[in-house]
GROMACS .gro file of C-alpha atoms in nm:
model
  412
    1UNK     CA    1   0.000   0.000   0.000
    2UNK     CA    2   0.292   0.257   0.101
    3UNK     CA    3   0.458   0.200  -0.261
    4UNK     CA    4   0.142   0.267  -0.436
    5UNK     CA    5   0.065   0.540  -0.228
    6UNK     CA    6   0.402   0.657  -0.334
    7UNK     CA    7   0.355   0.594  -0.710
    8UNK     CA    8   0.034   0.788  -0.716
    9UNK     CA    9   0.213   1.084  -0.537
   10UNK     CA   10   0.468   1.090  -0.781
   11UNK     CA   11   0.225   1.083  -1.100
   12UNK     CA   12   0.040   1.375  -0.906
   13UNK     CA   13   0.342   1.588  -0.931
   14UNK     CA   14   0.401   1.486  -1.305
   15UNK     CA   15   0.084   1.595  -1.376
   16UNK     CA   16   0.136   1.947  -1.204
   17UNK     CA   17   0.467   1.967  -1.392
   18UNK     CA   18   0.307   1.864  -1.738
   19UNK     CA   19   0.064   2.113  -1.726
   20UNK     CA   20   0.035   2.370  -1.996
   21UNK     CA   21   0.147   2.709  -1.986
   22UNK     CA   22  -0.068   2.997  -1.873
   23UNK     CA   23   0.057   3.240  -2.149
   24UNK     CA   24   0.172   3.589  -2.034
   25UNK     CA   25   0.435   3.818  -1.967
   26UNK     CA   26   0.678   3.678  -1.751
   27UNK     CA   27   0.825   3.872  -1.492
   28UNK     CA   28   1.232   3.802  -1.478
   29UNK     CA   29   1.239   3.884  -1.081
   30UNK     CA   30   0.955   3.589  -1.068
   31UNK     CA   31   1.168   3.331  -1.286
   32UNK     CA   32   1.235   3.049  -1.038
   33UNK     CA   33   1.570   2.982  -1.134
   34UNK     CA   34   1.713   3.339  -1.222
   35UNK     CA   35   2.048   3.308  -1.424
   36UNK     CA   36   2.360   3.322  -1.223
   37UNK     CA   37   2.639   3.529  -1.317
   38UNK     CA   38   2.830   3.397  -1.608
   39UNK     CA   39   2.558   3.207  -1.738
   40UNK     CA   40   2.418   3.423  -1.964
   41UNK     CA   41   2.611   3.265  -2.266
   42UNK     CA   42   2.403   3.116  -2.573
   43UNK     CA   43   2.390   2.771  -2.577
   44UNK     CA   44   2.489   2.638  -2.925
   45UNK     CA   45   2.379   2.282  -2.883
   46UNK     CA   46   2.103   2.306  -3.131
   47UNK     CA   47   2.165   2.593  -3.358
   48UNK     CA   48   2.328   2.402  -3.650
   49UNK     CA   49   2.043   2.251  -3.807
   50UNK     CA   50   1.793   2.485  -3.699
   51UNK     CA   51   1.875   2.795  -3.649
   52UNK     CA   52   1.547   3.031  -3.675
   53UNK     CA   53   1.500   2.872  -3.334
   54UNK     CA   54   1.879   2.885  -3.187
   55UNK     CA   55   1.761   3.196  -2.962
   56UNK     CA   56   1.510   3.033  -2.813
   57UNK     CA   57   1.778   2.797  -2.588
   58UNK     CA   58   1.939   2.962  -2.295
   59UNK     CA   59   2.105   2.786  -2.011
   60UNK     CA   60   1.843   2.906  -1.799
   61UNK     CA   61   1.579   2.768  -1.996
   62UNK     CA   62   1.437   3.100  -2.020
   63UNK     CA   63   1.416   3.331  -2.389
   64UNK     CA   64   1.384   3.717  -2.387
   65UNK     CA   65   1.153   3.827  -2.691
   66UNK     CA   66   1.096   4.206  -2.665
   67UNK     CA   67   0.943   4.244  -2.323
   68UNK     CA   68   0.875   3.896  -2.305
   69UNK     CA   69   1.091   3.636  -2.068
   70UNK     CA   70   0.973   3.277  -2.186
   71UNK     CA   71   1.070   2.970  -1.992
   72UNK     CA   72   1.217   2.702  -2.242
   73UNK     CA   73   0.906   2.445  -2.200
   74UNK     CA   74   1.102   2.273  -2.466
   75UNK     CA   75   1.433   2.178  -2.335
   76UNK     CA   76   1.245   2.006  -2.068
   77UNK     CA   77   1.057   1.805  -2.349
   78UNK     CA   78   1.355   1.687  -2.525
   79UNK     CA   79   1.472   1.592  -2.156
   80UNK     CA   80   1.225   1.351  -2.100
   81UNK     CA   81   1.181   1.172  -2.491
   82UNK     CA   82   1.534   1.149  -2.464
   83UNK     CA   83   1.495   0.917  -2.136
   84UNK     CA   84   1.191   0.809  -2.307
   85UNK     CA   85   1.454   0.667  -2.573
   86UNK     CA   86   1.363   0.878  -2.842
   87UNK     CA   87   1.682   0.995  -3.062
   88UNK     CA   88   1.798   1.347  -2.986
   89UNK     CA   89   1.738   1.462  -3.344
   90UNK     CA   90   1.391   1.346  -3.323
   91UNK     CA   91   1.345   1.476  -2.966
   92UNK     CA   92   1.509   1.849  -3.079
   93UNK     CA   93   1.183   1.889  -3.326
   94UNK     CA   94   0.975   1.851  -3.030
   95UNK     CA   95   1.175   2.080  -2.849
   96UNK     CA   96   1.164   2.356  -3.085
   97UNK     CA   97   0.818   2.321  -3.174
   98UNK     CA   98   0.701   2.345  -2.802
   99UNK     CA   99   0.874   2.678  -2.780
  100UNK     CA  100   0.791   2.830  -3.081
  101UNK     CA  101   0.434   2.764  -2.989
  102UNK     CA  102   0.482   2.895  -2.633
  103UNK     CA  103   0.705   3.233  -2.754
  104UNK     CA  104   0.417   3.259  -3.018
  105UNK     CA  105   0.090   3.226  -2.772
  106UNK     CA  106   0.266   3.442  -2.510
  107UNK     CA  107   0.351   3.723  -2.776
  108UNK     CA  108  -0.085   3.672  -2.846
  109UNK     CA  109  -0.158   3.671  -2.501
  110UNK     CA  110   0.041   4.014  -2.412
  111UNK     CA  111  -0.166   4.204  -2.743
  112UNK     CA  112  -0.517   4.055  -2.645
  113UNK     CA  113  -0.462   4.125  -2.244
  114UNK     CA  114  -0.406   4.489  -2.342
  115UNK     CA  115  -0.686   4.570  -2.559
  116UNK     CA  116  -1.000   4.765  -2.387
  117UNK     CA  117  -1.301   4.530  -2.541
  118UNK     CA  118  -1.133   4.212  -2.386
  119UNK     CA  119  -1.024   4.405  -2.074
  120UNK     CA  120  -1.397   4.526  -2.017
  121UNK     CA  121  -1.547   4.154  -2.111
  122UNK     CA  122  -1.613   4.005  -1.719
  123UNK     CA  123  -1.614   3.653  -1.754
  124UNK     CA  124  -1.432   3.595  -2.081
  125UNK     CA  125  -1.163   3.348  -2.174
  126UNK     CA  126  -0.994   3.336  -2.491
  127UNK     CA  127  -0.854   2.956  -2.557
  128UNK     CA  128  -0.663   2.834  -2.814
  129UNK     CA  129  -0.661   2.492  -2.974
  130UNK     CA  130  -0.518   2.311  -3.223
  131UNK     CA  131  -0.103   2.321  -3.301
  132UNK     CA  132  -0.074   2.582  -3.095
  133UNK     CA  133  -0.254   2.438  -2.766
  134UNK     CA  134  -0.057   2.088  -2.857
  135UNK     CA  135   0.321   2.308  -2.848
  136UNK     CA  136   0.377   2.171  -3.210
  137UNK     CA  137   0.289   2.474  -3.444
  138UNK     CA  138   0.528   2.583  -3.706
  139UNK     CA  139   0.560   2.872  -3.856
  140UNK     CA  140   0.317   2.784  -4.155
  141UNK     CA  141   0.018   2.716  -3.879
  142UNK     CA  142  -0.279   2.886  -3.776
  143UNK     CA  143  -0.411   2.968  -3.470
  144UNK     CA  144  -0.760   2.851  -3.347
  145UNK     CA  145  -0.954   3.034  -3.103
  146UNK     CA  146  -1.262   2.976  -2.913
  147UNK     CA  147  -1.443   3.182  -2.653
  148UNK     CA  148  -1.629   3.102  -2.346
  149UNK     CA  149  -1.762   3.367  -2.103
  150UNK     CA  150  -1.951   3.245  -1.795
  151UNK     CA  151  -2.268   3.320  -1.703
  152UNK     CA  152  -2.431   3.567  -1.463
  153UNK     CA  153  -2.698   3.722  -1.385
  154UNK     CA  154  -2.646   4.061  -1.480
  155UNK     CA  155  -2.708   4.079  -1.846
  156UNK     CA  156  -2.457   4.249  -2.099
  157UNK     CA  157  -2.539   4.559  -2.260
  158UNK     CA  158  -2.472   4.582  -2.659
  159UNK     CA  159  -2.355   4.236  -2.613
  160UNK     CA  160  -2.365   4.187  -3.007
  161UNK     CA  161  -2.147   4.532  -3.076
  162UNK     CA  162  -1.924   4.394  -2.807
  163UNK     CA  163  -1.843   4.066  -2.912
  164UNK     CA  164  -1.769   4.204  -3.262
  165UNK     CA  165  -1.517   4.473  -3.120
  166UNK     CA  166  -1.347   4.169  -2.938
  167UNK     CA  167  -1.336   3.957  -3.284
  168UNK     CA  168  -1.227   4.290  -3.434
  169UNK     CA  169  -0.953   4.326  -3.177
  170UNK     CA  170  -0.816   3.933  -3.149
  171UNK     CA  171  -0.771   3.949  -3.567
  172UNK     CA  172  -0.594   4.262  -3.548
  173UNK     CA  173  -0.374   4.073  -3.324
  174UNK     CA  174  -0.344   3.773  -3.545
  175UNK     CA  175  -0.293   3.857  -3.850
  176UNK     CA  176  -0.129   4.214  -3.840
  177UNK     CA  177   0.063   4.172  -3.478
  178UNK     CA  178   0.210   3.838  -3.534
  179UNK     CA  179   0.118   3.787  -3.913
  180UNK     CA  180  -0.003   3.437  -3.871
  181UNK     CA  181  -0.222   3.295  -4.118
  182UNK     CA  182  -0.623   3.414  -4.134
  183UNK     CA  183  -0.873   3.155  -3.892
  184UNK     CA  184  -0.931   2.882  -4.009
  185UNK     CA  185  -1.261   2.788  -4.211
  186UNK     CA  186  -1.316   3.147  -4.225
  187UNK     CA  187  -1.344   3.235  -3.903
  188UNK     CA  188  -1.629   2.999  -3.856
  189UNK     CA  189  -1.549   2.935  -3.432
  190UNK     CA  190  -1.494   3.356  -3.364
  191UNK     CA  191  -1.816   3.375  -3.171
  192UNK     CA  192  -1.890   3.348  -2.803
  193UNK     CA  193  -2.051   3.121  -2.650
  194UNK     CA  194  -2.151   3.087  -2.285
  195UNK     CA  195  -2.101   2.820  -2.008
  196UNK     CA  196  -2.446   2.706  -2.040
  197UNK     CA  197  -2.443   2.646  -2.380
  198UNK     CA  198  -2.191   2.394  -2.395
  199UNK     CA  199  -2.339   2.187  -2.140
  200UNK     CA  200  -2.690   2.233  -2.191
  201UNK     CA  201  -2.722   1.945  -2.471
  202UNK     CA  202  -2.408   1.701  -2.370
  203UNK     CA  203  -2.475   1.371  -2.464
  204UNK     CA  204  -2.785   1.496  -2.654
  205UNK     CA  205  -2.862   1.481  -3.055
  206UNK     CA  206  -2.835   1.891  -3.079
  207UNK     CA  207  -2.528   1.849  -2.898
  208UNK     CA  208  -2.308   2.026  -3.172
  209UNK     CA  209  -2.588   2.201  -3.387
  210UNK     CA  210  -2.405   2.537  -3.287
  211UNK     CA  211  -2.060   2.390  -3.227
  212UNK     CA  212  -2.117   2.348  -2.851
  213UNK     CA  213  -1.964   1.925  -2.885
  214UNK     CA  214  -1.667   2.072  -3.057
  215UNK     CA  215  -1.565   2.344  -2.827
  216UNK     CA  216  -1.591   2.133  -2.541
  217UNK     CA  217  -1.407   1.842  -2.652
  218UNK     CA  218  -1.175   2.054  -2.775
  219UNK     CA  219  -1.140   2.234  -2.438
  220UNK     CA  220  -1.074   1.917  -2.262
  221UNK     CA  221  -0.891   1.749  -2.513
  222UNK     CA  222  -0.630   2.037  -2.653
  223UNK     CA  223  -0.683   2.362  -2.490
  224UNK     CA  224  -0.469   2.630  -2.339
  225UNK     CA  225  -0.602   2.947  -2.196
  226UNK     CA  226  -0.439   3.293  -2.377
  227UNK     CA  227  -0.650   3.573  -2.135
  228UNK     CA  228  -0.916   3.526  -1.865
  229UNK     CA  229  -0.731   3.202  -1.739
  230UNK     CA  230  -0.952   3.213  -1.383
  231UNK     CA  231  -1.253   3.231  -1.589
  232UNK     CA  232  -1.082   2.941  -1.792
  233UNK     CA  233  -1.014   2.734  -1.504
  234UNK     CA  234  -1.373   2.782  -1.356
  235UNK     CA  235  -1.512   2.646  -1.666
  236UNK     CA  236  -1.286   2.365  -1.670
  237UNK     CA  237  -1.448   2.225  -1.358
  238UNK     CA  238  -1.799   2.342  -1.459
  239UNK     CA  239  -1.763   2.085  -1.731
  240UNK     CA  240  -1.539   1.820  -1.578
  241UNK     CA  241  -1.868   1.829  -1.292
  242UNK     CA  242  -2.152   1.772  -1.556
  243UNK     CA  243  -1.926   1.428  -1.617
  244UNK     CA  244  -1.906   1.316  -1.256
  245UNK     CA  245  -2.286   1.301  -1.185
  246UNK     CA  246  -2.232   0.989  -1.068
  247UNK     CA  247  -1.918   1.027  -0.881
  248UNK     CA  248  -2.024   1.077  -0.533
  249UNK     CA  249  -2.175   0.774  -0.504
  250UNK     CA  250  -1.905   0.585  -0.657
  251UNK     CA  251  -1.616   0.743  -0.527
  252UNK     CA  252  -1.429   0.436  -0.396
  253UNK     CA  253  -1.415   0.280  -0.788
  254UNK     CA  254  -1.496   0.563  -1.005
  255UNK     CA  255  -1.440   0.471  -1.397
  256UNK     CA  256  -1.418   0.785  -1.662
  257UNK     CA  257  -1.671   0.605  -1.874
  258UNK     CA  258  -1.946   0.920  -1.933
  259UNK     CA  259  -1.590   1.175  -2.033
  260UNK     CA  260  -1.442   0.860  -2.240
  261UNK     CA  261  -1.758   0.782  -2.452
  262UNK     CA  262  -1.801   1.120  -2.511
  263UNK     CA  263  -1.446   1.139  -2.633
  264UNK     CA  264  -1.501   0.832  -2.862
  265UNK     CA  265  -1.787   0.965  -3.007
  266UNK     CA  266  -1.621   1.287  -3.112
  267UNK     CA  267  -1.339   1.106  -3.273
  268UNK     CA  268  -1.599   0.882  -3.476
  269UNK     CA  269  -1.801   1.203  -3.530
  270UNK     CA  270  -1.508   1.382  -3.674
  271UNK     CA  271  -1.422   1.072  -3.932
  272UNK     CA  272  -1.804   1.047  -4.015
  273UNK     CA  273  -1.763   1.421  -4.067
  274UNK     CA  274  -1.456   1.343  -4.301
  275UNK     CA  275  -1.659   1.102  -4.555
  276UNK     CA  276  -1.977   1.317  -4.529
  277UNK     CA  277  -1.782   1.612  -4.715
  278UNK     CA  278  -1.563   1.406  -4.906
  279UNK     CA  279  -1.867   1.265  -5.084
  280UNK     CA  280  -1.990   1.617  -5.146
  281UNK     CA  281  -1.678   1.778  -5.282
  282UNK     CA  282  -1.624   1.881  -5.640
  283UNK     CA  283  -1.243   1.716  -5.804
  284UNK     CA  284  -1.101   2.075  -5.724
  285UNK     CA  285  -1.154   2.049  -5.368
  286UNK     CA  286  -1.061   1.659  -5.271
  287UNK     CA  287  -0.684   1.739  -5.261
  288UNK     CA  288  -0.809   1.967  -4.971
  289UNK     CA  289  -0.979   1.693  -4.824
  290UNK     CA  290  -0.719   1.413  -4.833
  291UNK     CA  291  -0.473   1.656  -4.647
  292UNK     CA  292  -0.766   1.687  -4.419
  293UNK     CA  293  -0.774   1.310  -4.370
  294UNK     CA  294  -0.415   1.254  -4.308
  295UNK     CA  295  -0.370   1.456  -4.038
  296UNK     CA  296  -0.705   1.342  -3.879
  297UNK     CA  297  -0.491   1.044  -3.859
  298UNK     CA  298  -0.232   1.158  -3.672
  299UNK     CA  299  -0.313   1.445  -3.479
  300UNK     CA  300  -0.689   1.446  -3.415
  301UNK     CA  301  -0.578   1.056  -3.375
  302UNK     CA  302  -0.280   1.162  -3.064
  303UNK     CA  303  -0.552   1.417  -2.944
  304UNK     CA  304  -0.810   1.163  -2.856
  305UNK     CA  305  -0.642   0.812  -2.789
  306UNK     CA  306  -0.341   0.950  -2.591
  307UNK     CA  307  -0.668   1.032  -2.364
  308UNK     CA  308  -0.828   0.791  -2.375
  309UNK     CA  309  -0.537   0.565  -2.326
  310UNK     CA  310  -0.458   0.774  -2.033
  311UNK     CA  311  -0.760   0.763  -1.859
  312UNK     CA  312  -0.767   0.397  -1.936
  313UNK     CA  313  -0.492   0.322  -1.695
  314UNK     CA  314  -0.700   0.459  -1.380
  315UNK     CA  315  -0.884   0.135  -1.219
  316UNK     CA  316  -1.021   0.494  -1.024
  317UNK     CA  317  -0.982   0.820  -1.054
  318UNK     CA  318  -1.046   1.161  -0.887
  319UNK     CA  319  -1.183   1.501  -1.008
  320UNK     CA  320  -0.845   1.641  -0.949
  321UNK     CA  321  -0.693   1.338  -1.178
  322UNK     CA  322  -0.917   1.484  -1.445
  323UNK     CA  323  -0.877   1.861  -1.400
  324UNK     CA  324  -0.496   1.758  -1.411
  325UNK     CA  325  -0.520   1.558  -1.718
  326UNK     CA  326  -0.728   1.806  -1.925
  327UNK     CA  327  -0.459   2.051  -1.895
  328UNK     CA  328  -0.190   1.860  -2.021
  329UNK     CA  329  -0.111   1.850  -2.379
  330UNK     CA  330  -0.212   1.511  -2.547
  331UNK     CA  331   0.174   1.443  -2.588
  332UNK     CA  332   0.243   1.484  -2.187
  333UNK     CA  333  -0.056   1.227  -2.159
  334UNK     CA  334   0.162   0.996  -2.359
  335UNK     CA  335   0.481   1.049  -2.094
  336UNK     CA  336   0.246   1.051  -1.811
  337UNK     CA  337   0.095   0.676  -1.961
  338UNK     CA  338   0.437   0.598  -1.978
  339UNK     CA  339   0.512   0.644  -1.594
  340UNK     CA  340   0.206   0.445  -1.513
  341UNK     CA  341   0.262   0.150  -1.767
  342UNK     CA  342   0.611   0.084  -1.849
  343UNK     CA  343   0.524  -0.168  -2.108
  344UNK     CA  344   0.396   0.111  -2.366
  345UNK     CA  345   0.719   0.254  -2.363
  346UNK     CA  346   0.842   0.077  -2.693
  347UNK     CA  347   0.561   0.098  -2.887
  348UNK     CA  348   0.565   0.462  -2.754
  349UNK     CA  349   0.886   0.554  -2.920
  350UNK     CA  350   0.774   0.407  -3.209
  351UNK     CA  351   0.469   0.621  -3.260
  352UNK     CA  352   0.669   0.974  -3.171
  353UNK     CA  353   0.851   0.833  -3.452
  354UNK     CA  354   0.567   0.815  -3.685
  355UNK     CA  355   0.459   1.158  -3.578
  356UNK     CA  356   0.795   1.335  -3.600
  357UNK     CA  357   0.780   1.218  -3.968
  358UNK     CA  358   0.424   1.416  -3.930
  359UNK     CA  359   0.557   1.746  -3.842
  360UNK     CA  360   0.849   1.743  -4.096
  361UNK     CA  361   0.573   1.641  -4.322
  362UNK     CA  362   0.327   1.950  -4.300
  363UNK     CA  363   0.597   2.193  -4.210
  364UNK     CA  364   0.496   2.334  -4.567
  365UNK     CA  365   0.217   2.617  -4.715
  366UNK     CA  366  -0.034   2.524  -4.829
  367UNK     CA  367   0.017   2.544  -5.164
  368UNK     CA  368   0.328   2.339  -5.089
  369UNK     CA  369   0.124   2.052  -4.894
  370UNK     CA  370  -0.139   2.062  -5.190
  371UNK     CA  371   0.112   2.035  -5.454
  372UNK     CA  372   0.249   1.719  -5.269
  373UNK     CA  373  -0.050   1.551  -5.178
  374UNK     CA  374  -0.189   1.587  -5.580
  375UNK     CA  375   0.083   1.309  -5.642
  376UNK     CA  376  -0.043   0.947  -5.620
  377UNK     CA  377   0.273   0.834  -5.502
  378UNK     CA  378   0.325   1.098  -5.204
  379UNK     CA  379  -0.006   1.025  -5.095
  380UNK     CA  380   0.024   0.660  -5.076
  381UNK     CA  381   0.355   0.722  -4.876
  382UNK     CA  382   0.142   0.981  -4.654
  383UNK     CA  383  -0.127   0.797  -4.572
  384UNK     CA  384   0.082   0.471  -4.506
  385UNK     CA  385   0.322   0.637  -4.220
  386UNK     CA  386   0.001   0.754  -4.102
  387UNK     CA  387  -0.130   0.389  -4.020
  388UNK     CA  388   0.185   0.272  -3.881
  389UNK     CA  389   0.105   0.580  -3.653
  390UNK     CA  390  -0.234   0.457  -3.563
  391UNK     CA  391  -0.145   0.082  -3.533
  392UNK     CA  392   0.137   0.191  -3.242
  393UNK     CA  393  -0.157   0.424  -3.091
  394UNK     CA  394  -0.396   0.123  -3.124
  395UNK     CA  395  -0.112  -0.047  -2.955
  396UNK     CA  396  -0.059   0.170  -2.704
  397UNK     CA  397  -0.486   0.169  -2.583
  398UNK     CA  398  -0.513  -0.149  -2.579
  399UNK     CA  399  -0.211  -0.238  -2.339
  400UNK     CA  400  -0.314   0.042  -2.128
  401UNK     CA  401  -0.706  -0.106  -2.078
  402UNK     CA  402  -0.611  -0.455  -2.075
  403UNK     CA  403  -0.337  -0.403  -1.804
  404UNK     CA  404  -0.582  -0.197  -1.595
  405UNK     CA  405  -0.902  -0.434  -1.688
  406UNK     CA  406  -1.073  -0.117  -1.893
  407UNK     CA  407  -1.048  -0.263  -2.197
  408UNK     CA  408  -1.383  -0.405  -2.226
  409UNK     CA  409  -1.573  -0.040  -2.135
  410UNK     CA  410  -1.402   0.085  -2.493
  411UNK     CA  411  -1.553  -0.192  -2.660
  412UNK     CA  412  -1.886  -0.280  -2.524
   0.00000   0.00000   0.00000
């Protein structure tokens, strides 16, 4: 009993330590582990093959952009896939794209926090999901947003004039401040939506008639908050709640199933999604659609399986477990399934493999990704790393439930 007591104390602090950044200025008198004297030296370790992202690496695993002081999230990465037994070279891309996505997000985070119509929004929080919330955007990506405010009783005046102003305001910061590419789908998720609304139809048929499924899936599943992070946390455990009705009186052997079916039936939602259009598109468009597919395979694929694979492992398993988990990025679930079954570790490596091959892949524009994918023989070559991907993920699942006698609530 001690050495599981033990364990489980241990995991709790890798979860606290895995959890994603709260994007911001940092202040350098607040850094835990200010730079001595001397230390203040570049460290050249990775800047020969990569070198739009040599500035980022300081011995203090900190990096100064303008006002900004960043800690080095990814230094720490390549630490622990390099334990993991992951290669160095394929642990630096990891590394790099972890910080370029922090630098990136905090840089976001210091324009939005300053603008009046976000300032003057109580109850607001501006996520963002996708590459960016994952820590593996490059510089070709985009940056999804979605926006929550919570509820109360005191109604907002001119709420449509506001919430325009703040859409006005975030792609003003986008697109002009850090020139990233225009949302995504044409801006189809820049509206707000309230706490209510995302829980008002879970596990119903008109659960995602206005987007509410997707948001909160996404939320849980790849999320990371860019301003009103105490309004972000707040909702967080809202919805966590609405999936532990039954909790209380099963506290003692609690299983996940209500958050993990849910999580299933987004991932076969979003495939279903994927033929639905694909049978609708004209020839001109299908290119669009295949690169679509592929990386539905890998990392809508990581997104959802390296959680459900996590919360797999738990014979039972705490609020606290889940609030933990849900801020994590899906590739810190992988590490953190790691610690709790050794066995996956193999077939682990093998799949960070797979999806460094991913990120080299679609480090492109899109014209660049379209002009590859309209060859037969890059496609077959795409689509066939991405189901050595999925058959180490499958892999990886299916140890975790059996091992931890889950297996059968993912099936039946």
């Amino acid at each position: 009993m001690r050495v599981l007591c033990i364990r489980q104390a241990n995991l709790t602090r890798r979860l606290s330590e895995c959890r994603k950044p709260r994007f911001g200025v940092v202040d350098p008198a607040n850094e835990p582990n200010p730079p001595e004297s001397g230390d203040d030296k570049v460290d050249t370790r990775h800047q020969s093959d990569n070198s739009e992202y040599a500035a980022l690496r300081t011995p203090n695993r900190s990096v100064q952009i303008g006002s900004l002081v960043v800690t080095s999230l990814g230094r720490e990465l390549e630490d622990r896939l390099t334990a993991l037994g992951l290669s160095q070279s394929h642990a630096r891309l990891y590394g790099f794209r972890r910080d370029f996505s922090a630098n990136k997000m905090s840089e976001l985070a210091s324009l939005l926090n300053g603008r009046d119509s976000i300032k003057a929004y109580d109850g607001l929080t501006i996520y963002a999901t996708g590459s960016y919330a994952r820590g593996e955007a490059s510089s070709y990506s985009d940056v999804d947003l979605f926006f929550i405010r919570m509820e109360s009783n005191v109604p907002i005046d001119d709420s449509r004039l506001r919430e325009i102003k703040v859409m006005s305001d975030v792609i003003k910061a986008t697109e002009r401040g850090l020139e990233l590419p225009p949302p995504s789908n044409d801006g189809e998720f820049l509206k707000i939506l309230t706490l209510e609304e995302i829980l008002k139809h879970l596990g119903g048929r008109d659960d995602d008639y206005k987007n509410h499924f997707t948001a909160r899936m996404l939320l849980l599943l790849e999320s990371a908050p860019i301003t009103g992070t105490d309004t972000y946390d707040s909702v967080i455990d809202s919805v966590i709640d609405s999936y532990l009705r039954d909790y209380e009186d099963h506290a003692e052997d609690f299983r996940p199933t209500f958050i993990v079916n849910d999580i299933m039936r987004f991932w076969k939602t979003l495939c279903l999604n994927y033929e639905h259009k694909r049978n609708q598109q004209e020839n001109a468009r299908k290119i669009k659609q295949k690169i679509r597919n592929f990386k539905l395979g890998y990392s809508r694929l990581m997104t959802c399986f390296a959680t459900v694979g996590l919360l797999s492992s738990y014979k039972q398993i705490t609020k606290d477990d889940l609030v933990g988990i849900c801020k994590t990025s899906p590739l810190d679930r992988l590490l953190l399934l790691a610690e709790r079954e050794p066995l996956i570790k193999s077939q682990l490596v093998s799949a960070l493999i797979q999806y460094h091959w991913f990120l080299k892949k679609t480090q492109k524009s899109t014209e660049e990704l379209e002009a590859y994918f309209s060859c037969k023989n890059n496609r077959k070559e795409a689509f066939t790393h991405a189901s050595k991907f999925g058959d180490e993920m499958f892999k990886i699942v299916q140890l975790s439930a059996t091992n931890s006698n889950t297996l059968r609530y993912l099936v039946v």
